[in-house]
mmCIF file of C-alpha atoms in Angstrom:
data_model
loop_
_atom_site.group_PDB
_atom_site.id
_atom_site.type_symbol
_atom_site.label_atom_id
_atom_site.label_comp_id
_atom_site.label_asym_id
_atom_site.label_seq_id
_atom_site.Cartn_x
_atom_site.Cartn_y
_atom_site.Cartn_z
ATOM 1 C CA MET A 1 50.030 -62.286 -35.347
ATOM 2 C CA PRO A 2 52.508 -60.720 -38.242
ATOM 3 C CA PRO A 3 52.872 -56.769 -36.619
ATOM 4 C CA ASP A 4 51.108 -53.889 -38.189
ATOM 5 C CA GLU A 5 53.426 -51.857 -39.965
ATOM 6 C CA THR A 6 53.082 -49.152 -36.941
ATOM 7 C CA THR A 7 54.696 -51.616 -34.048
ATOM 8 C CA ILE A 8 57.721 -51.883 -36.452
ATOM 9 C CA ASN A 9 57.502 -48.384 -37.251
ATOM 10 C CA TYR A 10 57.197 -47.549 -33.614
ATOM 11 C CA ILE A 11 60.302 -50.881 -32.932
ATOM 12 C CA LYS A 12 62.775 -50.078 -35.373
ATOM 13 C CA GLY A 13 65.917 -47.437 -34.653
ATOM 14 C CA ARG A 14 64.585 -48.254 -30.457
ATOM 15 C CA GLU A 15 67.689 -48.840 -28.266
ATOM 16 C CA PHE A 16 66.844 -52.851 -27.877
ATOM 17 C CA ALA A 17 65.380 -53.281 -31.445
ATOM 18 C CA PRO A 18 67.578 -55.926 -33.155
ATOM 19 C CA LYS A 19 70.084 -53.609 -35.534
ATOM 20 C CA GLY A 20 71.078 -54.043 -39.149
ATOM 21 C CA THR A 21 70.823 -57.497 -41.057
ATOM 22 C CA ASP A 22 69.494 -58.568 -37.704
ATOM 23 C CA TRP A 23 66.316 -56.363 -38.665
ATOM 24 C CA ASP A 24 66.195 -58.314 -41.349
ATOM 25 C CA LYS A 25 65.840 -61.872 -39.918
ATOM 26 C CA LYS A 26 63.382 -60.703 -37.148
ATOM 27 C CA LEU A 27 61.940 -58.599 -39.103
ATOM 28 C CA ALA A 28 61.085 -61.170 -41.481
ATOM 29 C CA TYR A 29 60.200 -64.323 -39.024
ATOM 30 C CA TRP A 30 57.678 -61.419 -37.109
ATOM 31 C CA LYS A 31 55.887 -61.086 -40.424
ATOM 32 C CA SER A 32 55.802 -65.162 -40.809
ATOM 33 C CA LEU A 33 53.909 -64.705 -37.769
ATOM 34 C CA TYR A 34 50.006 -65.368 -38.852
ATOM 35 C CA SER A 35 46.414 -67.710 -36.311
ATOM 36 C CA ASP A 36 45.519 -70.513 -38.540
ATOM 37 C CA LYS A 37 42.243 -69.767 -40.638
ATOM 38 C CA ASP A 38 40.016 -72.150 -38.399
ATOM 39 C CA ALA A 39 41.713 -71.120 -34.992
ATOM 40 C CA ILE A 40 38.948 -70.512 -32.900
ATOM 41 C CA PHE A 41 39.350 -68.592 -30.009
ATOM 42 C CA ASP A 42 37.937 -68.216 -26.382
ATOM 43 C CA LEU A 43 37.080 -65.022 -26.684
ATOM 44 C CA GLU A 44 37.431 -62.043 -29.506
ATOM 45 C CA LEU A 45 36.462 -58.421 -28.519
ATOM 46 C CA LYS A 46 35.705 -55.750 -31.657
ATOM 47 C CA TYR A 47 35.939 -51.971 -29.928
ATOM 48 C CA ASP A 48 35.150 -48.472 -32.723
ATOM 49 C CA ALA A 49 37.397 -46.647 -31.345
ATOM 50 C CA ALA A 50 35.105 -43.828 -31.433
ATOM 51 C CA ASP A 51 33.153 -45.465 -28.594
ATOM 52 C CA ILE A 52 35.843 -44.653 -26.478
ATOM 53 C CA GLU A 53 36.194 -41.680 -24.155
ATOM 54 C CA PRO A 54 40.363 -40.105 -24.366
ATOM 55 C CA GLN A 55 41.797 -41.446 -21.002
ATOM 56 C CA ILE A 56 44.359 -39.334 -18.799
ATOM 57 C CA THR A 57 46.022 -40.294 -15.932
ATOM 58 C CA TYR A 58 46.458 -38.828 -12.323
ATOM 59 C CA GLY A 59 48.993 -41.263 -10.874
ATOM 60 C CA THR A 60 51.719 -44.138 -11.446
ATOM 61 C CA ASN A 61 49.565 -47.067 -11.554
ATOM 62 C CA PRO A 62 47.558 -47.720 -14.739
ATOM 63 C CA GLY A 63 45.177 -48.373 -12.161
ATOM 64 C CA MET A 64 44.700 -44.483 -11.660
ATOM 65 C CA GLY A 65 43.638 -43.479 -15.363
ATOM 66 C CA LEU A 66 40.094 -42.204 -16.373
ATOM 67 C CA GLY A 67 37.600 -40.471 -19.055
ATOM 68 C CA ILE A 68 38.313 -37.201 -19.111
ATOM 69 C CA SER A 69 34.663 -35.910 -17.710
ATOM 70 C CA GLU A 70 34.845 -37.858 -14.960
ATOM 71 C CA SER A 71 36.615 -36.913 -11.711
ATOM 72 C CA ILE A 72 40.466 -37.302 -11.051
ATOM 73 C CA PRO A 73 38.708 -39.037 -6.809
ATOM 74 C CA GLU A 74 39.436 -36.925 -3.393
ATOM 75 C CA LEU A 75 42.719 -38.373 -1.576
ATOM 76 C CA ALA A 76 40.716 -39.753 0.675
ATOM 77 C CA SER A 77 38.437 -42.170 -1.197
ATOM 78 C CA MET A 78 40.924 -43.044 -2.317
ATOM 79 C CA ARG A 79 43.334 -43.588 0.813
ATOM 80 C CA LYS A 80 39.926 -45.857 1.983
ATOM 81 C CA ALA A 81 39.759 -47.533 -0.868
ATOM 82 C CA ILE A 82 43.785 -48.194 -0.197
ATOM 83 C CA ARG A 83 43.411 -49.527 2.847
ATOM 84 C CA LEU A 84 39.825 -51.668 2.095
ATOM 85 C CA LEU A 85 42.054 -52.976 -0.368
ATOM 86 C CA THR A 86 45.417 -54.486 1.688
ATOM 87 C CA ARG A 87 42.728 -55.403 4.186
ATOM 88 C CA LYS A 88 42.256 -58.292 1.548
ATOM 89 C CA LEU A 89 45.473 -59.348 0.534
#
């Protein structure tokens, strides 16, 4: 699917983004991408962003995030969870 204007504006001018005429060529290519009108997907998810609670992170990986109304886990419970997880690996 083609990128939207928000994505294009985010990428443009970044360090590793194409520059000059390369940008124009890549942008034209990206805008040519699309899903077939009759494409069938295994799963389509639709969300209303108003239903998603704002999130915060308290650590260094995506699993260390939670809704702002939740409490950050106690360190002891985190250590226990890590021990349990590493046993399964």
